[in-house]
Amino acid sequence: MMNWNIRAAAKILLLGGLATTIYISSCGKKETTDITAPSKPPLVTESKSFSATDATTAFNAFNTVYYSTTDKLYYSTTEKKGIGAIWTQAIYWDIVMDAYERTKDPAYYKMITDIYDGGYQRYDGYNWENHTTWFIYDDMMWWVMALTRAYGITNNQIYLTKAKAGFQHIWDGSYDQVKGGMYWDFKHSGKNACINYPTVIAAMRLYEITKDEAYLTKAKEVYAWAHDNLFDIGKGRVADHKIGDNNPGYEDYTYNQGTCIGAALLLYKVTGKQSYLNDAKLAAQYTKSTMSDTNGILPAEGDFNEQGVLKAIFAQYLVDLAKVDPQGGYDKWAVYNANTAWGNRDQTRNIMHRNYKISCPTGVVQSYESSSAVAFMQLFAPSK
């Protein structure tokens, strides 16, 4: 995105215009190296790795502290005074699905269906034509991605119908038929990573379900545009945005790295094209070697805003890379991050923080801040 404040204050900025800072990237080819486990761990409150039981404890604690059983969505903070941002609810829904797929707990399955109902009530029945409730294309696409995944778990045809309608609406309004790529907002102010790579993921999930070649074609087209305009092929760095014919705006965010990985892997699995897998590895390596600290701990990303949820998105796609390339060391890296966060949790509430290296505050904490380590624990928990 243009910068993080644009997402946090999108409604205001869409009315008042966008201020952008354009950063110039340098590109050059280099070989991808494997990710290895960090060698110098920071101090944490526990030395042993988290267990499957700990993963369940962390998820249940997240729900106890943040989930509204009335709204069937998540509060924004521990104060429970308001529901979190529309797009982050789709990410939380993913975490619920992670927990269900890990445990097969019927209570978690019910949460999957409940959250759909909560979103239905709050977001105008997933009426994609309502451009007041849905005020940015990428907010819609996070839900389309989650809806397709929920369909895969539940086989509820309504979820698939909503996902297909949402994808078509976004495509019709966002895709640039002349130059390619997806616009992130209704005013077509820029083409951002947060809409382009998620579009590929959603298209590929819909392709896998429907076998409609049109989705595969769209996924390839958008990925090719993103690769040419948002991806540093020498570093594996994903640009946040591209405005018109300006140079890409490079701002490092883990969710952009993650969705790039996810998009590349889905295309690799279907096409077998090695270059897609190479892109995924390179993006992961950049996240570890440049964005993380010297021990491999992922960045905190922000102070007190929706950025806290970004690593939860990264986790969703890093786990896919770990499965495709089990020798890459991604699982060790992920477990190390999760264990650091869990060791530094609030021992009373069992919630964690966006900054894995510090003790979780005992006062007001955002659900955004607590979410990412919960996702890592569900996705990378030991089987026993």
mmCIF file of C-alpha atoms in Angstrom:
data_model
loop_
_atom_site.group_PDB
_atom_site.id
_atom_site.type_symbol
_atom_site.label_atom_id
_atom_site.label_comp_id
_atom_site.label_asym_id
_atom_site.label_seq_id
_atom_site.Cartn_x
_atom_site.Cartn_y
_atom_site.Cartn_z
ATOM 1 C CA MET A 1 0.000 0.000 0.000
ATOM 2 C CA MET A 2 0.982 3.619 -0.232
ATOM 3 C CA ASN A 3 1.874 3.511 3.445
ATOM 4 C CA TRP A 4 0.193 1.900 6.401
ATOM 5 C CA ASN A 5 -1.785 4.987 7.388
ATOM 6 C CA ILE A 6 -3.598 4.749 4.067
ATOM 7 C CA ARG A 7 -5.089 1.396 5.088
ATOM 8 C CA ALA A 8 -5.885 2.556 8.612
ATOM 9 C CA ALA A 9 -7.632 5.707 7.347
ATOM 10 C CA ALA A 10 -8.779 4.535 3.943
ATOM 11 C CA LYS A 11 -12.184 6.177 4.013
ATOM 12 C CA ILE A 12 -10.717 9.590 4.750
ATOM 13 C CA LEU A 13 -7.970 9.275 2.192
ATOM 14 C CA LEU A 14 -10.272 8.089 -0.536
ATOM 15 C CA LEU A 15 -12.232 11.294 -0.098
ATOM 16 C CA GLY A 16 -9.312 13.607 0.324
ATOM 17 C CA GLY A 17 -6.806 12.174 -2.139
ATOM 18 C CA LEU A 18 -3.729 10.067 -1.735
ATOM 19 C CA ALA A 19 -0.239 11.195 -0.893
ATOM 20 C CA THR A 20 2.421 8.824 -2.056
ATOM 21 C CA THR A 21 6.095 8.333 -1.572
ATOM 22 C CA ILE A 22 7.722 6.374 -4.362
ATOM 23 C CA TYR A 23 10.766 4.290 -3.648
ATOM 24 C CA ILE A 24 13.142 2.999 -6.299
ATOM 25 C CA SER A 25 14.244 -0.642 -6.144
ATOM 26 C CA SER A 26 17.362 -2.191 -7.589
ATOM 27 C CA CYS A 27 17.051 -5.550 -9.300
ATOM 28 C CA GLY A 28 19.668 -8.149 -10.031
ATOM 29 C CA LYS A 29 19.705 -11.919 -10.179
ATOM 30 C CA LYS A 30 21.182 -14.004 -7.397
ATOM 31 C CA GLU A 31 20.855 -17.574 -6.247
ATOM 32 C CA THR A 32 18.246 -18.487 -3.659
ATOM 33 C CA THR A 33 19.655 -19.890 -0.449
ATOM 34 C CA ASP A 34 17.837 -22.121 1.996
ATOM 35 C CA ILE A 35 16.451 -20.777 5.244
ATOM 36 C CA THR A 36 18.175 -22.232 8.276
ATOM 37 C CA ALA A 37 17.231 -22.206 11.926
ATOM 38 C CA PRO A 38 18.351 -19.082 13.843
ATOM 39 C CA SER A 39 21.637 -19.556 15.675
ATOM 40 C CA LYS A 40 21.345 -17.024 18.530
ATOM 41 C CA PRO A 41 17.909 -17.059 20.157
ATOM 42 C CA PRO A 42 16.866 -14.077 22.259
ATOM 43 C CA LEU A 43 15.928 -14.585 25.882
ATOM 44 C CA VAL A 44 12.408 -15.884 26.478
ATOM 45 C CA THR A 45 10.522 -16.894 29.590
ATOM 46 C CA GLU A 46 10.498 -20.563 28.598
ATOM 47 C CA SER A 47 13.209 -22.705 27.036
ATOM 48 C CA LYS A 48 11.222 -25.688 25.793
ATOM 49 C CA SER A 49 9.261 -25.591 22.548
ATOM 50 C CA PHE A 50 5.515 -25.149 22.628
ATOM 51 C CA SER A 51 3.355 -28.268 22.422
ATOM 52 C CA ALA A 52 0.124 -29.143 20.643
ATOM 53 C CA THR A 53 -1.616 -28.571 23.965
ATOM 54 C CA ASP A 54 -0.052 -25.116 24.153
ATOM 55 C CA ALA A 55 -1.359 -24.360 20.661
ATOM 56 C CA THR A 56 -4.875 -25.227 21.797
ATOM 57 C CA THR A 57 -4.453 -23.166 24.960
ATOM 58 C CA ALA A 58 -3.296 -20.177 22.908
ATOM 59 C CA PHE A 59 -6.239 -20.432 20.523
ATOM 60 C CA ASN A 60 -8.793 -20.826 23.293
ATOM 61 C CA ALA A 61 -7.268 -17.885 25.168
ATOM 62 C CA PHE A 62 -7.450 -15.718 22.034
ATOM 63 C CA ASN A 63 -11.154 -16.542 21.799
ATOM 64 C CA THR A 64 -11.804 -15.962 25.486
ATOM 65 C CA VAL A 65 -10.203 -12.542 25.376
ATOM 66 C CA TYR A 66 -11.309 -11.301 21.955
ATOM 67 C CA TYR A 67 -14.229 -13.269 20.479
ATOM 68 C CA SER A 68 -17.738 -11.837 20.730
ATOM 69 C CA THR A 69 -20.226 -14.687 20.981
ATOM 70 C CA THR A 70 -22.977 -12.147 20.311
ATOM 71 C CA ASP A 71 -21.500 -10.616 17.166
ATOM 72 C CA LYS A 72 -19.745 -13.848 16.135
ATOM 73 C CA LEU A 73 -16.740 -11.746 15.205
ATOM 74 C CA TYR A 74 -13.684 -10.514 17.078
ATOM 75 C CA TYR A 75 -13.268 -7.398 19.188
ATOM 76 C CA SER A 76 -10.512 -4.972 18.296
ATOM 77 C CA THR A 77 -9.005 -4.894 21.806
ATOM 78 C CA THR A 78 -9.086 -6.560 25.179
ATOM 79 C CA GLU A 79 -11.492 -3.822 26.286
ATOM 80 C CA LYS A 80 -14.213 -5.436 24.123
ATOM 81 C CA LYS A 81 -15.678 -2.081 23.134
ATOM 82 C CA GLY A 82 -15.772 -2.488 19.371
ATOM 83 C CA ILE A 83 -15.460 -5.083 16.612
ATOM 84 C CA GLY A 84 -12.176 -5.246 14.725
ATOM 85 C CA ALA A 85 -11.602 -4.038 11.169
ATOM 86 C CA ILE A 86 -13.587 -5.736 8.415
ATOM 87 C CA TRP A 87 -10.621 -7.280 6.579
ATOM 88 C CA THR A 88 -8.979 -8.628 9.728
ATOM 89 C CA GLN A 89 -12.069 -10.685 10.524
ATOM 90 C CA ALA A 90 -11.324 -12.772 7.429
ATOM 91 C CA ILE A 91 -7.823 -13.391 8.766
ATOM 92 C CA TYR A 92 -9.213 -14.441 12.143
ATOM 93 C CA TRP A 93 -11.589 -16.757 10.305
ATOM 94 C CA ASP A 94 -8.530 -18.359 8.713
ATOM 95 C CA ILE A 95 -7.041 -18.932 12.167
ATOM 96 C CA VAL A 96 -10.242 -20.646 13.287
ATOM 97 C CA MET A 97 -9.999 -22.886 10.239
ATOM 98 C CA ASP A 98 -6.351 -23.580 11.096
ATOM 99 C CA ALA A 99 -7.374 -24.665 14.579
ATOM 100 C CA TYR A 100 -10.156 -26.873 13.249
ATOM 101 C CA GLU A 101 -7.962 -28.559 10.655
ATOM 102 C CA ARG A 102 -5.332 -29.222 13.306
ATOM 103 C CA THR A 103 -7.674 -30.615 15.970
ATOM 104 C CA LYS A 104 -10.938 -31.545 14.211
ATOM 105 C CA ASP A 105 -12.692 -30.154 17.284
ATOM 106 C CA PRO A 106 -16.459 -29.846 16.546
ATOM 107 C CA ALA A 107 -16.571 -26.638 18.591
ATOM 108 C CA TYR A 108 -14.117 -25.058 16.172
ATOM 109 C CA TYR A 109 -16.148 -26.269 13.202
ATOM 110 C CA LYS A 110 -19.143 -24.490 14.687
ATOM 111 C CA MET A 111 -17.043 -21.331 14.955
ATOM 112 C CA ILE A 112 -16.386 -21.533 11.212
ATOM 113 C CA THR A 113 -20.099 -21.454 10.467
ATOM 114 C CA ASP A 114 -20.790 -18.915 13.202
ATOM 115 C CA ILE A 115 -18.244 -16.433 11.859
ATOM 116 C CA TYR A 116 -19.788 -16.676 8.408
ATOM 117 C CA ASP A 117 -23.113 -15.794 10.046
ATOM 118 C CA GLY A 118 -21.516 -12.948 11.993
ATOM 119 C CA GLY A 119 -20.055 -11.493 8.818
ATOM 120 C CA TYR A 120 -23.335 -11.971 6.990
ATOM 121 C CA GLN A 121 -25.166 -9.908 9.595
ATOM 122 C CA ARG A 122 -22.564 -7.191 9.882
ATOM 123 C CA TYR A 123 -21.487 -6.840 6.250
ATOM 124 C CA ASP A 124 -24.821 -6.609 4.456
ATOM 125 C CA GLY A 125 -25.081 -10.294 3.630
ATOM 126 C CA TYR A 126 -21.751 -10.139 1.766
ATOM 127 C CA ASN A 127 -23.337 -7.741 -0.695
ATOM 128 C CA TRP A 128 -20.329 -6.841 -2.811
ATOM 129 C CA GLU A 129 -22.262 -4.047 -4.513
ATOM 130 C CA ASN A 130 -22.412 -2.109 -1.241
ATOM 131 C CA HIS A 131 -19.437 0.213 -1.605
ATOM 132 C CA THR A 132 -19.995 1.746 1.786
ATOM 133 C CA THR A 133 -19.599 -1.438 3.784
ATOM 134 C CA TRP A 134 -16.880 -2.591 1.387
ATOM 135 C CA PHE A 135 -14.820 0.479 0.671
ATOM 136 C CA ILE A 136 -11.632 -1.084 -0.751
ATOM 137 C CA TYR A 137 -11.252 -3.966 -3.189
ATOM 138 C CA ASP A 138 -8.623 -5.763 -1.157
ATOM 139 C CA ASP A 139 -10.935 -5.886 1.882
ATOM 140 C CA MET A 140 -13.344 -7.843 -0.291
ATOM 141 C CA MET A 141 -10.651 -10.168 -1.592
ATOM 142 C CA TRP A 142 -9.505 -11.267 1.873
ATOM 143 C CA TRP A 143 -13.055 -12.478 2.445
ATOM 144 C CA VAL A 144 -13.263 -14.139 -0.965
ATOM 145 C CA MET A 145 -10.096 -16.067 -0.145
ATOM 146 C CA ALA A 146 -11.489 -17.138 3.218
ATOM 147 C CA LEU A 147 -14.883 -18.054 1.765
ATOM 148 C CA THR A 148 -13.286 -20.415 -0.738
ATOM 149 C CA ARG A 149 -11.312 -22.052 2.036
ATOM 150 C CA ALA A 150 -14.389 -22.373 4.229
ATOM 151 C CA TYR A 151 -16.200 -24.046 1.359
ATOM 152 C CA GLY A 152 -13.383 -26.574 1.093
ATOM 153 C CA ILE A 153 -13.886 -27.498 4.741
ATOM 154 C CA THR A 154 -17.671 -27.405 4.987
ATOM 155 C CA ASN A 155 -18.862 -28.031 1.416
ATOM 156 C CA ASN A 156 -21.454 -25.337 2.055
ATOM 157 C CA GLN A 157 -22.470 -24.215 -1.420
ATOM 158 C CA ILE A 158 -23.493 -20.785 -0.162
ATOM 159 C CA TYR A 159 -19.871 -20.009 0.720
ATOM 160 C CA LEU A 160 -18.744 -20.872 -2.798
ATOM 161 C CA THR A 161 -21.541 -18.862 -4.374
ATOM 162 C CA LYS A 162 -20.588 -15.798 -2.338
ATOM 163 C CA ALA A 163 -16.917 -16.267 -3.162
ATOM 164 C CA LYS A 164 -17.525 -16.539 -6.898
ATOM 165 C CA ALA A 165 -19.764 -13.477 -6.909
ATOM 166 C CA GLY A 166 -17.229 -11.499 -4.895
ATOM 167 C CA PHE A 167 -14.368 -12.471 -7.163
ATOM 168 C CA GLN A 168 -16.295 -11.491 -10.269
ATOM 169 C CA HIS A 169 -17.306 -8.144 -8.787
ATOM 170 C CA ILE A 170 -13.720 -7.334 -7.854
ATOM 171 C CA TRP A 171 -12.395 -8.457 -11.226
ATOM 172 C CA ASP A 172 -14.899 -6.367 -13.142
ATOM 173 C CA GLY A 173 -14.102 -3.236 -11.143
ATOM 174 C CA SER A 174 -10.419 -3.653 -10.345
ATOM 175 C CA TYR A 175 -8.609 -5.358 -13.203
ATOM 176 C CA ASP A 176 -6.866 -3.061 -15.678
ATOM 177 C CA GLN A 177 -7.845 -4.495 -19.064
ATOM 178 C CA VAL A 178 -5.222 -2.377 -20.847
ATOM 179 C CA LYS A 179 -2.066 -2.543 -18.728
ATOM 180 C CA GLY A 180 -2.860 -5.462 -16.432
ATOM 181 C CA GLY A 181 -2.805 -5.656 -12.663
ATOM 182 C CA MET A 182 -5.440 -4.986 -10.010
ATOM 183 C CA TYR A 183 -6.328 -1.629 -8.444
ATOM 184 C CA TRP A 184 -6.704 -1.673 -4.685
ATOM 185 C CA ASP A 185 -9.419 0.994 -4.416
ATOM 186 C CA PHE A 186 -12.524 2.147 -6.234
ATOM 187 C CA LYS A 187 -10.810 5.308 -7.499
ATOM 188 C CA HIS A 188 -8.048 3.275 -9.159
ATOM 189 C CA SER A 189 -5.344 5.285 -7.417
ATOM 190 C CA GLY A 190 -2.782 2.484 -7.445
ATOM 191 C CA LYS A 191 -2.080 -1.203 -7.925
ATOM 192 C CA ASN A 192 -0.963 -2.736 -4.667
ATOM 193 C CA ALA A 193 0.462 -6.069 -3.611
ATOM 194 C CA CYS A 194 -2.390 -6.470 -1.125
ATOM 195 C CA ILE A 195 -4.897 -6.925 -3.964
ATOM 196 C CA ASN A 196 -2.770 -8.479 -6.720
ATOM 197 C CA TYR A 197 -1.318 -11.512 -4.938
ATOM 198 C CA PRO A 198 -4.551 -12.249 -3.034
ATOM 199 C CA THR A 199 -6.373 -12.169 -6.375
ATOM 200 C CA VAL A 200 -4.056 -14.918 -7.614
ATOM 201 C CA ILE A 201 -4.690 -16.973 -4.490
ATOM 202 C CA ALA A 202 -8.448 -16.583 -4.723
ATOM 203 C CA ALA A 203 -8.447 -17.387 -8.449
ATOM 204 C CA MET A 204 -6.357 -20.509 -7.916
ATOM 205 C CA ARG A 205 -8.576 -21.724 -5.083
ATOM 206 C CA LEU A 206 -11.629 -21.204 -7.257
ATOM 207 C CA TYR A 207 -9.890 -22.991 -10.115
ATOM 208 C CA GLU A 208 -9.094 -25.966 -7.901
ATOM 209 C CA ILE A 209 -12.748 -26.164 -6.849
ATOM 210 C CA THR A 210 -14.468 -25.481 -10.171
ATOM 211 C CA LYS A 211 -11.813 -26.520 -12.719
ATOM 212 C CA ASP A 212 -12.866 -23.454 -14.690
ATOM 213 C CA GLU A 213 -9.818 -22.565 -16.817
ATOM 214 C CA ALA A 214 -10.811 -18.897 -16.775
ATOM 215 C CA TYR A 215 -9.695 -18.663 -13.138
ATOM 216 C CA LEU A 216 -6.314 -20.190 -13.969
ATOM 217 C CA THR A 217 -5.864 -17.764 -16.842
ATOM 218 C CA LYS A 218 -6.687 -14.810 -14.609
ATOM 219 C CA ALA A 219 -4.288 -16.051 -11.929
ATOM 220 C CA LYS A 220 -1.436 -16.358 -14.425
ATOM 221 C CA GLU A 221 -2.130 -12.916 -15.875
ATOM 222 C CA VAL A 222 -2.185 -11.127 -12.538
ATOM 223 C CA TYR A 223 0.831 -13.010 -11.213
ATOM 224 C CA ALA A 224 2.819 -12.111 -14.324
ATOM 225 C CA TRP A 225 1.937 -8.436 -13.871
ATOM 226 C CA ALA A 226 2.865 -8.537 -10.180
ATOM 227 C CA HIS A 227 6.126 -10.340 -10.935
ATOM 228 C CA ASP A 228 7.090 -7.681 -13.470
ATOM 229 C CA ASN A 229 5.960 -4.682 -11.423
ATOM 230 C CA LEU A 230 6.055 -5.571 -7.714
ATOM 231 C CA PHE A 231 8.750 -8.200 -7.307
ATOM 232 C CA ASP A 232 12.493 -7.629 -7.037
ATOM 233 C CA ILE A 233 13.799 -10.734 -8.794
ATOM 234 C CA GLY A 234 17.251 -10.256 -7.319
ATOM 235 C CA LYS A 235 16.200 -9.961 -3.685
ATOM 236 C CA GLY A 236 12.772 -11.544 -3.356
ATOM 237 C CA ARG A 237 11.444 -8.253 -2.026
ATOM 238 C CA VAL A 238 7.798 -7.447 -2.700
ATOM 239 C CA ALA A 239 6.911 -3.831 -3.402
ATOM 240 C CA ASP A 240 3.882 -2.491 -1.583
ATOM 241 C CA HIS A 241 2.428 -0.612 -4.561
ATOM 242 C CA LYS A 242 2.886 0.818 -8.020
ATOM 243 C CA ILE A 243 1.265 4.113 -8.982
ATOM 244 C CA GLY A 244 0.816 4.722 -12.690
ATOM 245 C CA ASP A 245 4.133 4.569 -14.513
ATOM 246 C CA ASN A 246 6.168 5.443 -11.431
ATOM 247 C CA ASN A 247 8.733 3.078 -9.964
ATOM 248 C CA PRO A 248 7.438 0.512 -7.472
ATOM 249 C CA GLY A 249 7.018 1.728 -3.901
ATOM 250 C CA TYR A 250 9.065 -0.613 -1.740
ATOM 251 C CA GLU A 251 7.864 -0.884 1.852
ATOM 252 C CA ASP A 252 8.502 -4.167 3.635
ATOM 253 C CA TYR A 253 5.420 -5.937 4.989
ATOM 254 C CA THR A 254 5.235 -9.592 5.907
ATOM 255 C CA TYR A 255 1.760 -10.058 4.470
ATOM 256 C CA ASN A 256 2.911 -8.986 1.028
ATOM 257 C CA GLN A 257 5.806 -11.422 1.241
ATOM 258 C CA GLY A 258 3.383 -14.089 2.401
ATOM 259 C CA THR A 259 0.758 -13.674 -0.290
ATOM 260 C CA CYS A 260 3.494 -13.615 -2.921
ATOM 261 C CA ILE A 261 4.665 -16.970 -1.556
ATOM 262 C CA GLY A 262 1.123 -18.326 -1.503
ATOM 263 C CA ALA A 263 0.326 -17.189 -5.036
ATOM 264 C CA ALA A 264 3.554 -18.596 -6.431
ATOM 265 C CA LEU A 265 3.069 -21.949 -4.706
ATOM 266 C CA LEU A 266 -0.498 -22.417 -5.945
ATOM 267 C CA LEU A 267 0.636 -21.797 -9.508
ATOM 268 C CA TYR A 268 3.631 -24.081 -9.034
ATOM 269 C CA LYS A 269 1.465 -26.944 -7.798
ATOM 270 C CA VAL A 270 -0.798 -26.728 -10.832
ATOM 271 C CA THR A 271 1.740 -25.941 -13.551
ATOM 272 C CA GLY A 272 4.908 -27.542 -12.192
ATOM 273 C CA LYS A 273 6.810 -24.460 -13.370
ATOM 274 C CA GLN A 274 9.994 -24.187 -11.310
ATOM 275 C CA SER A 275 10.201 -20.413 -11.559
ATOM 276 C CA TYR A 276 7.110 -20.081 -9.369
ATOM 277 C CA LEU A 277 8.720 -22.168 -6.627
ATOM 278 C CA ASN A 278 11.935 -20.180 -6.974
ATOM 279 C CA ASP A 279 9.977 -16.954 -6.424
ATOM 280 C CA ALA A 280 8.377 -18.366 -3.273
ATOM 281 C CA LYS A 281 11.734 -19.418 -1.831
ATOM 282 C CA LEU A 282 13.314 -16.085 -2.658
ATOM 283 C CA ALA A 283 10.472 -14.156 -1.021
ATOM 284 C CA ALA A 284 10.766 -16.274 2.120
ATOM 285 C CA GLN A 285 14.523 -15.833 2.227
ATOM 286 C CA TYR A 286 14.227 -12.051 1.968
ATOM 287 C CA THR A 287 11.738 -12.052 4.838
ATOM 288 C CA LYS A 288 14.145 -13.961 7.052
ATOM 289 C CA SER A 289 17.476 -12.477 6.051
ATOM 290 C CA THR A 290 16.483 -8.819 5.667
ATOM 291 C CA MET A 291 13.155 -8.173 7.391
ATOM 292 C CA SER A 292 13.805 -10.319 10.469
ATOM 293 C CA ASP A 293 16.429 -9.678 13.126
ATOM 294 C CA THR A 294 19.801 -11.429 13.220
ATOM 295 C CA ASN A 295 18.236 -14.369 15.044
ATOM 296 C CA GLY A 296 15.415 -14.762 12.544
ATOM 297 C CA ILE A 297 12.666 -13.204 14.651
ATOM 298 C CA LEU A 298 10.069 -11.558 12.443
ATOM 299 C CA PRO A 299 9.444 -7.798 12.752
ATOM 300 C CA ALA A 300 6.876 -6.372 15.160
ATOM 301 C CA GLU A 301 5.403 -4.184 12.387
ATOM 302 C CA GLY A 302 3.895 -1.071 13.855
ATOM 303 C CA ASP A 303 2.972 0.046 17.336
ATOM 304 C CA PHE A 304 -0.788 -0.148 17.827
ATOM 305 C CA ASN A 305 -2.716 -0.720 14.620
ATOM 306 C CA GLU A 306 -3.914 -3.339 12.150
ATOM 307 C CA GLN A 307 -0.364 -4.133 11.090
ATOM 308 C CA GLY A 308 -0.268 -6.527 14.013
ATOM 309 C CA VAL A 309 -2.250 -9.029 11.944
ATOM 310 C CA LEU A 310 0.192 -9.119 9.025
ATOM 311 C CA LYS A 311 2.351 -11.988 10.280
ATOM 312 C CA ALA A 312 -0.777 -14.120 10.681
ATOM 313 C CA ILE A 313 -1.136 -13.876 6.904
ATOM 314 C CA PHE A 314 2.538 -14.655 6.367
ATOM 315 C CA ALA A 315 2.176 -17.788 8.496
ATOM 316 C CA GLN A 316 -0.663 -19.111 6.313
ATOM 317 C CA TYR A 317 1.606 -19.339 3.283
ATOM 318 C CA LEU A 318 4.925 -20.105 4.923
ATOM 319 C CA VAL A 319 3.420 -23.397 6.077
ATOM 320 C CA ASP A 320 2.595 -24.258 2.465
ATOM 321 C CA LEU A 321 6.196 -23.609 1.462
ATOM 322 C CA ALA A 322 7.405 -25.794 4.333
ATOM 323 C CA LYS A 323 5.312 -28.658 2.945
ATOM 324 C CA VAL A 324 6.541 -28.207 -0.617
ATOM 325 C CA ASP A 325 10.180 -27.775 0.436
ATOM 326 C CA PRO A 326 10.605 -29.675 3.729
ATOM 327 C CA GLN A 327 14.389 -29.314 3.569
ATOM 328 C CA GLY A 328 14.207 -25.537 3.567
ATOM 329 C CA GLY A 329 14.110 -25.129 7.343
ATOM 330 C CA TYR A 330 10.946 -23.028 7.268
ATOM 331 C CA ASP A 331 9.244 -25.090 9.948
ATOM 332 C CA LYS A 332 12.140 -24.571 12.368
ATOM 333 C CA TRP A 333 12.093 -20.855 11.685
ATOM 334 C CA ALA A 334 8.337 -20.665 12.270
ATOM 335 C CA VAL A 335 8.443 -22.747 15.451
ATOM 336 C CA TYR A 336 11.268 -20.599 16.775
ATOM 337 C CA ASN A 337 9.202 -17.449 16.265
ATOM 338 C CA ALA A 338 6.101 -19.010 17.814
ATOM 339 C CA ASN A 339 8.028 -20.341 20.766
ATOM 340 C CA THR A 340 9.571 -16.937 21.419
ATOM 341 C CA ALA A 341 6.132 -15.296 21.402
ATOM 342 C CA TRP A 342 4.628 -18.019 23.595
ATOM 343 C CA GLY A 343 7.479 -17.735 26.061
ATOM 344 C CA ASN A 344 6.809 -14.009 26.335
ATOM 345 C CA ARG A 345 3.013 -14.277 26.626
ATOM 346 C CA ASP A 346 0.899 -12.638 29.276
ATOM 347 C CA GLN A 347 0.919 -15.511 31.754
ATOM 348 C CA THR A 348 -2.449 -14.519 33.191
ATOM 349 C CA ARG A 349 -4.442 -14.233 29.979
ATOM 350 C CA ASN A 350 -2.238 -16.462 27.761
ATOM 351 C CA ILE A 351 -2.286 -13.891 24.980
ATOM 352 C CA MET A 352 0.752 -12.883 22.945
ATOM 353 C CA HIS A 353 2.074 -9.698 21.374
ATOM 354 C CA ARG A 354 3.052 -8.426 17.937
ATOM 355 C CA ASN A 355 6.643 -8.062 19.165
ATOM 356 C CA TYR A 356 7.618 -11.623 19.934
ATOM 357 C CA LYS A 357 10.802 -10.582 21.726
ATOM 358 C CA ILE A 358 9.195 -8.665 24.575
ATOM 359 C CA SER A 359 6.773 -9.600 27.321
ATOM 360 C CA CYS A 360 3.171 -9.104 26.262
ATOM 361 C CA PRO A 361 1.732 -6.008 27.957
ATOM 362 C CA THR A 362 -0.652 -6.691 30.818
ATOM 363 C CA GLY A 363 -2.955 -3.798 29.937
ATOM 364 C CA VAL A 364 -4.939 -3.099 26.770
ATOM 365 C CA VAL A 365 -3.814 -5.238 23.837
ATOM 366 C CA GLN A 366 -5.268 -5.418 20.341
ATOM 367 C CA SER A 367 -6.571 -8.606 18.791
ATOM 368 C CA TYR A 368 -4.434 -7.622 15.806
ATOM 369 C CA GLU A 369 -1.360 -7.751 17.988
ATOM 370 C CA SER A 370 -2.207 -11.107 19.532
ATOM 371 C CA SER A 371 -3.300 -12.931 16.398
ATOM 372 C CA SER A 372 -0.167 -13.768 14.461
ATOM 373 C CA ALA A 373 1.563 -15.979 17.012
ATOM 374 C CA VAL A 374 -1.704 -17.888 17.492
ATOM 375 C CA ALA A 375 -1.727 -18.579 13.759
ATOM 376 C CA PHE A 376 1.877 -19.781 13.814
ATOM 377 C CA MET A 377 1.091 -22.127 16.687
ATOM 378 C CA GLN A 378 -1.898 -23.684 14.909
ATOM 379 C CA LEU A 379 -0.032 -24.133 11.651
ATOM 380 C CA PHE A 380 3.286 -25.384 12.999
ATOM 381 C CA ALA A 381 2.266 -27.244 16.163
ATOM 382 C CA PRO A 382 3.732 -30.716 16.659
ATOM 383 C CA SER A 383 1.282 -33.481 15.820
ATOM 384 C CA LYS A 384 1.396 -34.826 19.381
#
